[in-house]
Amino acid sequence: MIVAFSVTPLGVGEDVGEYVADAVRVVRESGLPNRTDAMFTSVEGEWDEVMDVVRRAVAAVEARAPRVSLVLKADIRPGVTDGLTSKVETVERHLAEQPSGAGVGSKDETGLTGI
């Protein structure tokens, strides 16, 4: 499973990077495959281990903030591993194969708009 989550401390002002770093540190120290971007941290593994990491990441922020917001999205797909990498590679492969300007909203030779 892949879980993308965002932990946001509330009541600490606008500069929350230090608090978010506490959560990301927990994820990175877990040893599970993970990736952090501007909006979410994604972590991959089995249900119990991933949810434990999320719980500990929230606890790390909760230890220093009076209130915490958690947004979580999960892709539960038993038997799939290396999804963090393979899902992105699949999209990149399709982008490389598709001519510029084709795709959503483009018209094929029939004149029909494709999605």
Tab-separated table of C-alpha atoms in Angstrom:
chain	number	residue	atom	x	y	z
A	1	MET	CA	0.000	0.000	0.000
A	2	ILE	CA	1.000	3.578	-0.590
A	3	VAL	CA	-0.165	6.285	1.772
A	4	ALA	CA	0.209	9.954	0.924
A	5	PHE	CA	-0.287	12.133	3.958
A	6	SER	CA	0.147	15.658	5.186
A	7	VAL	CA	0.551	16.623	8.826
A	8	THR	CA	0.006	20.280	9.628
A	9	PRO	CA	0.484	21.840	13.048
A	10	LEU	CA	-2.182	24.383	13.944
A	11	GLY	CA	-1.826	27.252	16.365
A	12	VAL	CA	1.915	27.709	15.842
A	13	GLY	CA	1.959	30.467	13.254
A	14	GLU	CA	2.617	30.417	9.533
A	15	ASP	CA	6.151	28.989	9.546
A	16	VAL	CA	5.512	25.271	10.049
A	17	GLY	CA	8.542	23.781	8.276
A	18	GLU	CA	10.306	22.896	11.515
A	19	TYR	CA	7.266	20.925	12.726
A	20	VAL	CA	6.769	19.199	9.371
A	21	ALA	CA	10.446	18.212	9.429
A	22	ASP	CA	9.774	16.334	12.679
A	23	ALA	CA	7.125	14.255	10.901
A	24	VAL	CA	9.261	13.656	7.813
A	25	ARG	CA	12.171	12.597	10.027
A	26	VAL	CA	9.978	9.847	11.518
A	27	VAL	CA	9.084	8.627	8.028
A	28	ARG	CA	12.678	8.606	6.799
A	29	GLU	CA	13.934	6.832	9.913
A	30	SER	CA	11.285	4.115	9.421
A	31	GLY	CA	13.282	2.578	6.582
A	32	LEU	CA	10.155	2.270	4.416
A	33	PRO	CA	10.269	3.587	0.843
A	34	ASN	CA	9.131	7.211	0.948
A	35	ARG	CA	9.051	10.447	-0.976
A	36	THR	CA	8.337	13.993	0.197
A	37	ASP	CA	7.151	16.838	-2.008
A	38	ALA	CA	5.710	20.280	-1.357
A	39	MET	CA	2.274	18.964	-0.373
A	40	PHE	CA	2.541	15.357	0.871
A	41	THR	CA	4.838	12.650	2.102
A	42	SER	CA	4.206	9.241	0.554
A	43	VAL	CA	5.252	6.043	2.261
A	44	GLU	CA	4.955	2.466	1.006
A	45	GLY	CA	4.647	-0.799	2.906
A	46	GLU	CA	2.217	-3.119	4.612
A	47	TRP	CA	-0.900	-1.691	6.297
A	48	ASP	CA	0.276	-2.001	9.907
A	49	GLU	CA	3.768	-0.667	9.324
A	50	VAL	CA	2.610	2.286	7.197
A	51	MET	CA	-0.139	3.268	9.629
A	52	ASP	CA	2.310	3.003	12.517
A	53	VAL	CA	4.640	5.428	10.721
A	54	VAL	CA	1.766	7.855	10.094
A	55	ARG	CA	0.701	7.605	13.745
A	56	ARG	CA	4.252	8.302	14.949
A	57	ALA	CA	4.685	11.195	12.499
A	58	VAL	CA	1.487	12.786	13.797
A	59	ALA	CA	2.636	12.206	17.383
A	60	ALA	CA	5.943	13.956	16.646
A	61	VAL	CA	4.095	17.084	15.534
A	62	GLU	CA	1.458	16.757	18.250
A	63	ALA	CA	4.211	16.799	20.887
A	64	ARG	CA	4.980	20.424	19.953
A	65	ALA	CA	1.722	21.824	18.586
A	66	PRO	CA	-1.595	22.410	20.363
A	67	ARG	CA	-3.565	20.998	17.421
A	68	VAL	CA	-2.737	18.868	14.375
A	69	SER	CA	-4.460	18.403	11.023
A	70	LEU	CA	-3.956	15.141	9.110
A	71	VAL	CA	-4.888	14.576	5.460
A	72	LEU	CA	-4.415	11.012	4.253
A	73	LYS	CA	-4.962	9.196	0.971
A	74	ALA	CA	-4.258	5.477	0.558
A	75	ASP	CA	-3.781	3.185	-2.430
A	76	ILE	CA	-4.501	-0.267	-1.044
A	77	ARG	CA	-3.332	-2.790	-3.604
A	78	PRO	CA	-2.166	-6.127	-2.154
A	79	GLY	CA	0.798	-7.753	-3.832
A	80	VAL	CA	2.130	-4.581	-5.430
A	81	THR	CA	5.563	-3.417	-4.374
A	82	ASP	CA	7.727	-0.530	-5.531
A	83	GLY	CA	4.619	1.460	-6.433
A	84	LEU	CA	6.247	4.752	-5.482
A	85	THR	CA	8.658	4.323	-8.357
A	86	SER	CA	6.738	2.192	-10.840
A	87	LYS	CA	3.610	4.378	-10.910
A	88	VAL	CA	5.676	7.456	-11.759
A	89	GLU	CA	7.743	5.535	-14.328
A	90	THR	CA	4.530	4.409	-16.059
A	91	VAL	CA	3.281	7.981	-16.393
A	92	GLU	CA	6.684	9.174	-17.622
A	93	ARG	CA	6.758	6.378	-20.226
A	94	HIS	CA	3.334	7.424	-21.518
A	95	LEU	CA	4.404	11.062	-21.641
A	96	ALA	CA	7.475	10.125	-23.671
A	97	GLU	CA	5.410	8.052	-26.123
A	98	GLN	CA	2.635	10.606	-26.612
A	99	PRO	CA	3.239	13.396	-29.119
A	100	SER	CA	3.050	16.935	-27.797
A	101	GLY	CA	-0.481	18.321	-27.906
A	102	ALA	CA	-2.169	14.891	-27.917
A	103	GLY	CA	-4.118	13.537	-24.988
A	104	VAL	CA	-7.017	14.875	-22.996
A	105	GLY	CA	-9.232	17.030	-25.104
A	106	SER	CA	-7.370	16.299	-28.332
A	107	LYS	CA	-9.131	15.138	-31.476
A	108	ASP	CA	-8.076	11.976	-33.242
A	109	GLU	CA	-8.504	11.192	-36.935
A	110	THR	CA	-12.224	10.553	-36.370
A	111	GLY	CA	-12.690	14.060	-35.048
A	112	LEU	CA	-13.800	12.720	-31.657
A	113	THR	CA	-12.403	14.261	-28.538
A	114	GLY	CA	-10.576	11.739	-26.365
A	115	ILE	CA	-10.189	11.572	-22.642
